Every structure is written in structure tokens, then in C-alpha cells.
Amino acid sequence: MATTFDTRPLTRPVTKAETSEFRRAMLRSGEAGWRPNTAGAVAVVALFAVVLPTVITANVAFRAGWSLRTSLLLWAALSVGVVVVAVLRRGRGGNHWVRLLRAWEFARANGMRFSPQSADPPYQGAIFGLGRDRRVLEHVWSTDGPVADCGRYRYTTGSGKESKVHQWQFAAIRLEGPLPHMLLDARANNTFMGSNLPTSFDRDQRISLGGEFDRHFDLYAPDQYGHDAFYVFTPDLMAHLIDETHAFDVEFVDDWMFLYTRYDLSVAEPATWERLARISDTVTARMRDRSRTYRDLRVADQAQAPLPPGMVAHAPVHAPHAIAPQGRRLRRKRYWLPTALIVGGWFAFQALRSWLDR
């Protein structure tokens, strides 16, 4: 049966009255994801209500030669105006609340849930667990069905002037059993510096599957898991990956499949769910089958499990699902050369300074 999502709620006309009522209901719900950031909003409004009127008043008063009293009156009027505009704009809600209403109705129509923001997800993929202030914005998820999670993931690195906010759009797809940690790094979204992913893995873990597939993806698999990768990525699966996910980075961690992109998985766009439906019927269906039948023969109880008559040792059989420790995580890249150059440069500098002080 083909996967379908009812995307009509994402495009239906929404009235101002509906938006206002929805906003009031959600703010009254008490759910954490719907609580407004009142402190942050007050701080921003207060900043603009002080800085902007002060700059304008100082400029006008200096040019016109106004008295202190007249200048203060102008400053007060401008400050009140900034606050009134901010309150009215926040009260109307605008396109932001229309977008939230449509996404909420879409989730409800498809047996899923929606929150404008959720806490840091517990996933182990390449984009997760980095930086601080990690959260999922415009979050749609479900406890049923293969497409379990979709949203905009955000985290912050650095501090002060070096602070930077990173954003990714992702989909988390539940498999039927664990697989070795494998990554398909899409070449279509790479930069001139290489992979756009925030986590790098040792390049000696790269595996070539040959032909057209290698022109679209760089495949990483743990050491000695090359034959396992050939079992998982059958020719028909590789063809569907090229057709449907060539613009995504695809990662397999434990019993999850992740799709990563910067721009192409907005939960408020019907095209996102149409694309995920096609992926579910092609890539996901085959990956769920692979994960159900795969077993890692490096695990003792699986290697010793009796095989059906006529089945060779490396053929997939139904057996207790487990992945050996060496296959659970890819080895991350270590930047030894930059570290060595920095340490060597520091010692060279100290030696030079000591020599000059003689």
C-alpha cells in the first residue's frame, strides 16, 4: 500500500479569526513548546525602545537646537510608539501563526503531533549532540509509522562575537532492526571545502560501490564492514537512493535512518511530505527489509546461531539483532596535523624568544 499524507491543511485558506483563536488556545494550553519567550521579547522591545528613540532624538535635537525638555518629550513619544507597534504586531500573530496553525492541523490530520519547538532530541547522528541550546523547531513527530520525526534542528557554537547558530532540516525514519553505522555523504550539497556535514569521519572508512552511485555519494562504513555494506546496498536500493535522496546526506545509526539537508524538508510545505512519501515507498521499504534480515556475524550469539539448510554463513537470517562494538560507530576524523603545527609553532616561538633574550 502506497504511503500518503493528507497535505490539504497546509494549503487551505486561514482567516484572521481562526488564527487569533488558535493562538489563544495554544498559549492557554500550558504545553512547554507553546510557551512564549516573554523574557526574550521584553528584552528586545526594551532595547529598541531605548536605543532607537535615543539615536533619533539625539540627531534631531542636535540639528534643531532643541531644549532638553523638548528632546525628552520626543524621546518618550518615540519609545511609546515602539512598544505599541511591537505589542500590536505580536497580538496579530501574522504569517507565523498561520504557518503554525496549518502545520498543527496537518499533524492532527495524519495521526502525528506538532510543536513549534521541542527539547534536544536524543539521536546519535552526525548533526546531533553538538554545541549548546539544541532544539527542534516546527517539530512534527509520531510514535507510529516509519517517518517518525521531522523538523528544523538548531544549535549554537562559540561565544560572544564568535557565536554562530547552525540550522539543519532532518527526517528520522525508524527501521525494524539495527544496522552498522553507515553514512552516505551526498556530493550534491558539498562545498569547495568538501562535506557540508558538521562532523567528519576518517576517509580510510570510505567504501566504493562503483558506477553511478559513487558519483552521487561518498559511502562510509566501519572497518571490515565492506561486505556488510554490499549486502545492505543492493542495486535496486542504490538506484532509488540516487533518484530520491541524491540531495540529502543519509545516515544509518542503530535502528534509525536520518535524512539531512539545509533547505528541502520544511514541515509546512506539501512538497516535503510528497517527497517523504516517495522515499518511504522506495528507499525506506527496502531499508526496513534490510534491517529486519541483517545480522552481524561478529556478535558471538548470532555467529553461532544455527543456519537453515543450504544457507551460507554470510547470508541474512532472522536472528537476535545486535551490532558488534566496532560496527556501532564510525571513527571520527582526528586533526593531528593542525594540532602538531600549533604545538610545534608554540615551542619554536618560545625557543626563539629565549634565544633573543640572551
mmCIF file of N, CA and C in Angstrom, residues 131-133 154-167:
data_model
loop_
_atom_site.group_PDB
_atom_site.id
_atom_site.type_symbol
_atom_site.label_atom_id
_atom_site.label_comp_id
_atom_site.label_asym_id
_atom_site.label_seq_id
_atom_site.Cartn_x
_atom_site.Cartn_y
_atom_site.Cartn_z
ATOM 1 N N GLY A 131 27.456 21.557 20.091
ATOM 2 C CA GLY A 131 27.159 22.896 20.572
ATOM 3 C C GLY A 131 26.259 22.915 21.799
ATOM 4 N N ARG A 132 25.454 23.975 21.902
ATOM 5 C CA ARG A 132 24.563 24.166 23.047
ATOM 6 C C ARG A 132 23.224 24.719 22.541
ATOM 7 N N ASP A 133 22.287 24.881 23.468
ATOM 8 C CA ASP A 133 20.955 25.398 23.134
ATOM 9 C C ASP A 133 20.370 24.611 21.961
ATOM 10 N N ARG A 154 18.299 23.078 15.458
ATOM 11 C CA ARG A 154 19.146 24.256 15.643
ATOM 12 C C ARG A 154 20.038 24.092 16.860
ATOM 13 N N TYR A 155 21.276 24.532 16.744
ATOM 14 C CA TYR A 155 22.184 24.558 17.891
ATOM 15 C C TYR A 155 23.160 25.714 17.708
ATOM 16 N N THR A 156 23.842 26.088 18.785
ATOM 17 C CA THR A 156 24.743 27.236 18.781
ATOM 18 C C THR A 156 26.142 26.800 19.183
ATOM 19 N N THR A 157 27.138 27.316 18.494
ATOM 20 C CA THR A 157 28.537 27.074 18.858
ATOM 21 C C THR A 157 29.227 28.416 19.087
ATOM 22 N N GLY A 158 30.380 28.367 19.761
ATOM 23 C CA GLY A 158 31.139 29.577 20.026
ATOM 24 C C GLY A 158 30.483 30.434 21.093
ATOM 25 N N SER A 159 31.084 31.581 21.360
ATOM 26 C CA SER A 159 30.556 32.502 22.360
ATOM 27 C C SER A 159 30.919 33.926 21.971
ATOM 28 N N GLY A 160 30.176 34.869 22.510
ATOM 29 C CA GLY A 160 30.452 36.269 22.223
ATOM 30 C C GLY A 160 30.321 36.582 20.743
ATOM 31 N N LYS A 161 31.286 37.304 20.217
ATOM 32 C CA LYS A 161 31.271 37.664 18.806
ATOM 33 C C LYS A 161 31.471 36.454 17.895
ATOM 34 N N GLU A 162 32.021 35.367 18.442
ATOM 35 C CA GLU A 162 32.257 34.157 17.657
ATOM 36 C C GLU A 162 31.061 33.204 17.687
ATOM 37 N N SER A 163 29.979 33.602 18.358
ATOM 38 C CA SER A 163 28.806 32.747 18.459
ATOM 39 C C SER A 163 28.154 32.579 17.085
ATOM 40 N N LYS A 164 27.725 31.357 16.787
ATOM 41 C CA LYS A 164 27.108 31.069 15.495
ATOM 42 C C LYS A 164 25.975 30.063 15.670
ATOM 43 N N VAL A 165 24.845 30.355 15.047
ATOM 44 C CA VAL A 165 23.690 29.461 15.089
ATOM 45 C C VAL A 165 23.700 28.587 13.838
ATOM 46 N N HIS A 166 23.590 27.277 14.033
ATOM 47 C CA HIS A 166 23.581 26.311 12.924
ATOM 48 C C HIS A 166 22.179 25.725 12.811
ATOM 49 N N GLN A 167 21.677 25.602 11.597
ATOM 50 C CA GLN A 167 20.345 25.043 11.386
ATOM 51 C C GLN A 167 20.368 23.963 10.312
#
